[in-house]
Amino acid sequence: MVHAFLIHTLRAPQAEDMGFCRVLYSCVFGAENLPDDPRPHGAERDRLLRKEQILAVARQVESMCQLQQQASGRPPTDLQPQSSDEPVPLHEAPHGAFRLAAGDPFQEPRTVVWLGVLSLGFALVLDAHENLLLAEGTLRLLARLLLDHLRLLAPGANLLLRADRIEGILVRFLPHGQLLFLNDQFVQGLEKEFSAAWPR
Amino acid sequence: MFTAGAESLLHQAREIQDEELKKFCSRVSKLLQKEDLGPDAADALRRLFLIVSATKYNRKLEKTCVDLLQTTLCLPTCPEQLQLLCAAILREMSPYDSLSLCCDHIQNTRQLSLVASVLLAQGDKKQEVRNVGLRVFKVLESRQPEGPSLRPLLPVLSKVTSLAPGTLHQDQTNVLNKRLVDWLRYASVQQGLVHSSGGFFSTPRARQPGPVTEVDGAVATDFFTVLSTGQHFTEDQWLNVQAFSMLRAWLLHSSPEGTGTADTDDRSELEGSTLSVLSATASTSRLLPPQERLRDKAFEYCQRLIEQSNRRALRKGDADLQKACLVEAVLVLDVLCRQDPSFLYRTLSCLKALHTRLCGDPTSVRALLPLAQFFLNHGEAVAVESEAMCQHLFTRTPSELFHSPTLAFEFIQFCRDNLPLFGRNLSVLKLSFPNLFKFLAWNSPPLTSEFVALLPSLVDAGTAVEMLHALLDLPCLTAALDLQLSCLEAFRDPQFQGLFQYLLRAKASGTTERLAPLHQLLQPMASCARVAQCAEAVPTLLRAFFSAVSQFTDKALTNQLALLLLERSESLYQVPGYEASVHRVLSSEFLALCTRHPSLVVELAKELLEFLGGTSGLRSGASMLSSVVWATGEYLSVCWDRRCTVEQINKFFEALEALLFELTQSRPSATLPRCPPQVITTLMTTLTKLASRSQDLIPRVSLFLSKMRTLALSPATSSEHCEEGVGAVRRRATELLHLLKMPSVAQFVFTPSVDVSEPRYHRDTNTALPLALCTVSRLVEKEAGLLPG
């Protein structure tokens, strides 16, 4: 199952000194069973830990994506959309997977599957032995849906005040972090359902 | 996409002050209390979500506001958009101590699912997971055909089972097992109705829906699965999809034996005995208890998926899904066989056929890994040639598909996870290290830590030397792979063909080749980013290698490795910065080797002399040279090896003296950078050490040291650094000279017996070294004062 889904900024490799890696949206499905914290403000500490775990993942994904971009010799301008009409070729987008050891930063060992589309990074934090093929497919699907339904390619688009739509997509395509085996027709059906409930 | 506007929006959300937030909360509360929840409410909630989620620190929201969020979430008439936003905000705030949300009375399953998502995010301090699980179970067990859709609840069930496996007891699990069987096996095979937009009483004038189809367009031949398609789907078909999606986790967590990881010996015994009592058919399955019945149906489902994945899908999305289904089917079968070995016989024949099919299909490589996993898990019980399977996997796949980042990751993870299971096949893994290194050379950032964990199991006495060469040549391998992908012309050149073949070999050859010509040929590629990334990873890998090797190395291997280090330190692929970082590692590892087998200095005296005498020593860089010199000084003595002769000491002395002369007299040039003072002082100290052992040399050393004391700097080359360095050299020369004036003390200081590591040598004031040195210095200085001039 998926433990968390996040969307964050991806800066061009040379732009590392400018700004920070920002988590634009994150959703944690369930919670880690942390040992009881007898100190006061235990709940706040737990939340802080969760946010920092997500940020740590985002930073690692950004770094992996930048390294991959550099290694493959793609120009950094690849990160900017050329035009909003061209469909983004998701199958060629940089992607990868890496392992997170136990304790660093999650209690359990986990696997991260990530995808970089233009200047956004999408990542799924999975349990250690998940079906990676399915996870990759789901991540591509989510990215495609988000790009389409939130019109992220249009100039000036952002997803900071669009949490309801993002949640609408997640609740259908990744409910409670469950990866679904959806064939094309099922995806179409769900997408129609979503479009009907959320007219653009 | 992430424009300056968005950055400022985030900034605003983070910087909002308490007072302003309070006002905003009361505005939200007002909006939520209205009868008609319009777009203003949604807008306000979106902003509130951003405010709460933008910072990692807690936001104090007004209690009325939070309470209203919870009540709005549970309102039956609340539109989906607002429900989602309320749930999202409450989740973002979690864990939240004063949450009063409760799932007991919510009828709408979609709302129940959202409420559950908030409760499950609390961290289970108050048994939230259990409560949610029991509530969901209650809804799932009721069999209301016209009731609310159960679709939103299965993912909740799956999440609860994986978070807290013991939530449901066996009876409850059995009820769910029965329902899962229905959903998995008996979903409708007719397509769903298209609902017309007419009212409740209007008859739907849709066409009669036809049967569902397979992904290649043919009419469905058997029961409905996730690879069945149609225009519209019925409720039970949706539940079929969800049920399969959660099947593996459910089987693992709901079974009382858990993952079924019984003792391997017991298991193979059990498996062996069960095989002789076949139960090949499922005709009696209806009489089986619910758990066994579920396993039976799961087995049938997986078999069907394997058959369906062989069809040629019409759409690309379906083709991708087929592969994912194949992987999942094999994984589920593995779980089933582990839990109930009686499935093994049926499964094996099915999977052997699958293996043959997949071997011929290059696009299905990802499915080969779970298949190999299956054979490794169960290979003991049946005479399966898991060796042939591993051979194929390790020989072909990496050479062809090293460039796929996710395959590379999965492959290496497979190796790591299955180390205890490889058994006989471990030698196949070990000998395939050249192929595995291709993954590493191409994708070093994510795989370096994986290889550091894997190396101890990959290296053994037989492959250590070859592997060390391979690690040092890893960036060269990266360049060669890049060349292989982009153009083949370079490989046709007969001069280099043999070397390229060696570099790109799939298995350990047992021999080593000197790749210096390739280093030169591939020099233009040394500045590629991918090559540079690989080069950065090598020092870490080298350390892991030596740490692993130290566990089993013997004298002979230590000597071989030491020689290798000396040789390779001047023969590395010239990636910027690579040589320097590798030298640092090699020099410290050389010293570690010497510490472990001090007699290596005497045994390899000839080679060490060559190294020091020739120009290679100078070319190998300061750190390497320092290490060799220091090791000589430390270990070239009778204490460490009785075979050490005075003649040897003298020979080394001459070589070092010549070296020191060359370093201090020659002008710095482009090829010979200025020698760091550490090298000079090490040389001087080593010369003194040797002299203390062969006392005829003392006059020569003293002469040399006196010259060093008067070392002058030419004005053209002086700088701060140099001043410091020269000062250090002078001071050291003086100290050494003093010591040499008392030869027996010098001997004690420079050639201590092995007993010196005993604590008493350092605690006893009569024998403590620092005290001895102080005394000597004072005596000598006094003496010097007494002498005229």
mmCIF file of C-alpha atoms in Angstrom, chain B residues 465-476 502 512-516 519 560-574 578-579 582-583 586 611 619-620 624:
data_model
loop_
_atom_site.group_PDB
_atom_site.id
_atom_site.type_symbol
_atom_site.label_atom_id
_atom_site.label_comp_id
_atom_site.label_asym_id
_atom_site.label_seq_id
_atom_site.Cartn_x
_atom_site.Cartn_y
_atom_site.Cartn_z
ATOM 1 C CA VAL B 465 41.312 -9.118 -7.109
ATOM 2 C CA GLU B 466 39.191 -9.010 -10.239
ATOM 3 C CA MET B 467 36.502 -7.078 -8.403
ATOM 4 C CA LEU B 468 38.888 -4.468 -7.108
ATOM 5 C CA HIS B 469 40.078 -3.810 -10.643
ATOM 6 C CA ALA B 470 36.456 -3.607 -11.759
ATOM 7 C CA LEU B 471 35.592 -1.104 -9.054
ATOM 8 C CA LEU B 472 38.560 1.086 -9.927
ATOM 9 C CA ASP B 473 37.492 0.934 -13.575
ATOM 10 C CA LEU B 474 33.829 1.614 -12.872
ATOM 11 C CA PRO B 475 33.760 5.117 -14.433
ATOM 12 C CA CYS B 476 35.455 3.636 -17.468
ATOM 13 C CA TYR B 502 36.627 -7.758 -21.397
ATOM 14 C CA THR B 512 42.656 -9.362 -15.232
ATOM 15 C CA GLU B 513 43.359 -7.088 -18.144
ATOM 16 C CA ARG B 514 45.124 -3.786 -18.046
ATOM 17 C CA LEU B 515 42.728 -1.256 -19.465
ATOM 18 C CA ALA B 516 45.114 1.681 -19.750
ATOM 19 C CA HIS B 519 41.435 4.932 -20.429
ATOM 20 C CA GLN B 560 48.066 -9.426 -3.992
ATOM 21 C CA LEU B 561 45.791 -6.569 -3.037
ATOM 22 C CA ALA B 562 48.666 -4.444 -1.792
ATOM 23 C CA LEU B 563 50.469 -4.874 -5.101
ATOM 24 C CA LEU B 564 47.275 -4.067 -6.926
ATOM 25 C CA LEU B 565 46.935 -0.827 -5.017
ATOM 26 C CA LEU B 566 50.464 0.210 -5.868
ATOM 27 C CA GLU B 567 50.028 -0.599 -9.508
ATOM 28 C CA ARG B 568 46.610 0.918 -10.008
ATOM 29 C CA SER B 569 47.322 4.106 -8.108
ATOM 30 C CA GLU B 570 49.075 5.450 -11.180
ATOM 31 C CA SER B 571 46.779 3.848 -13.717
ATOM 32 C CA LEU B 572 43.333 5.311 -13.249
ATOM 33 C CA TYR B 573 40.789 6.687 -15.670
ATOM 34 C CA GLN B 574 41.337 10.428 -15.598
ATOM 35 C CA TYR B 578 38.730 10.976 -9.322
ATOM 36 C CA GLU B 579 42.415 10.276 -8.913
ATOM 37 C CA VAL B 582 40.766 7.329 -4.953
ATOM 38 C CA HIS B 583 44.335 7.923 -3.797
ATOM 39 C CA LEU B 586 43.893 3.530 -1.485
ATOM 40 C CA PHE B 611 57.778 1.748 -6.542
ATOM 41 C CA ARG B 619 53.326 10.038 -10.078
ATOM 42 C CA SER B 620 51.113 8.184 -7.650
ATOM 43 C CA MET B 624 50.090 6.998 -1.726
#
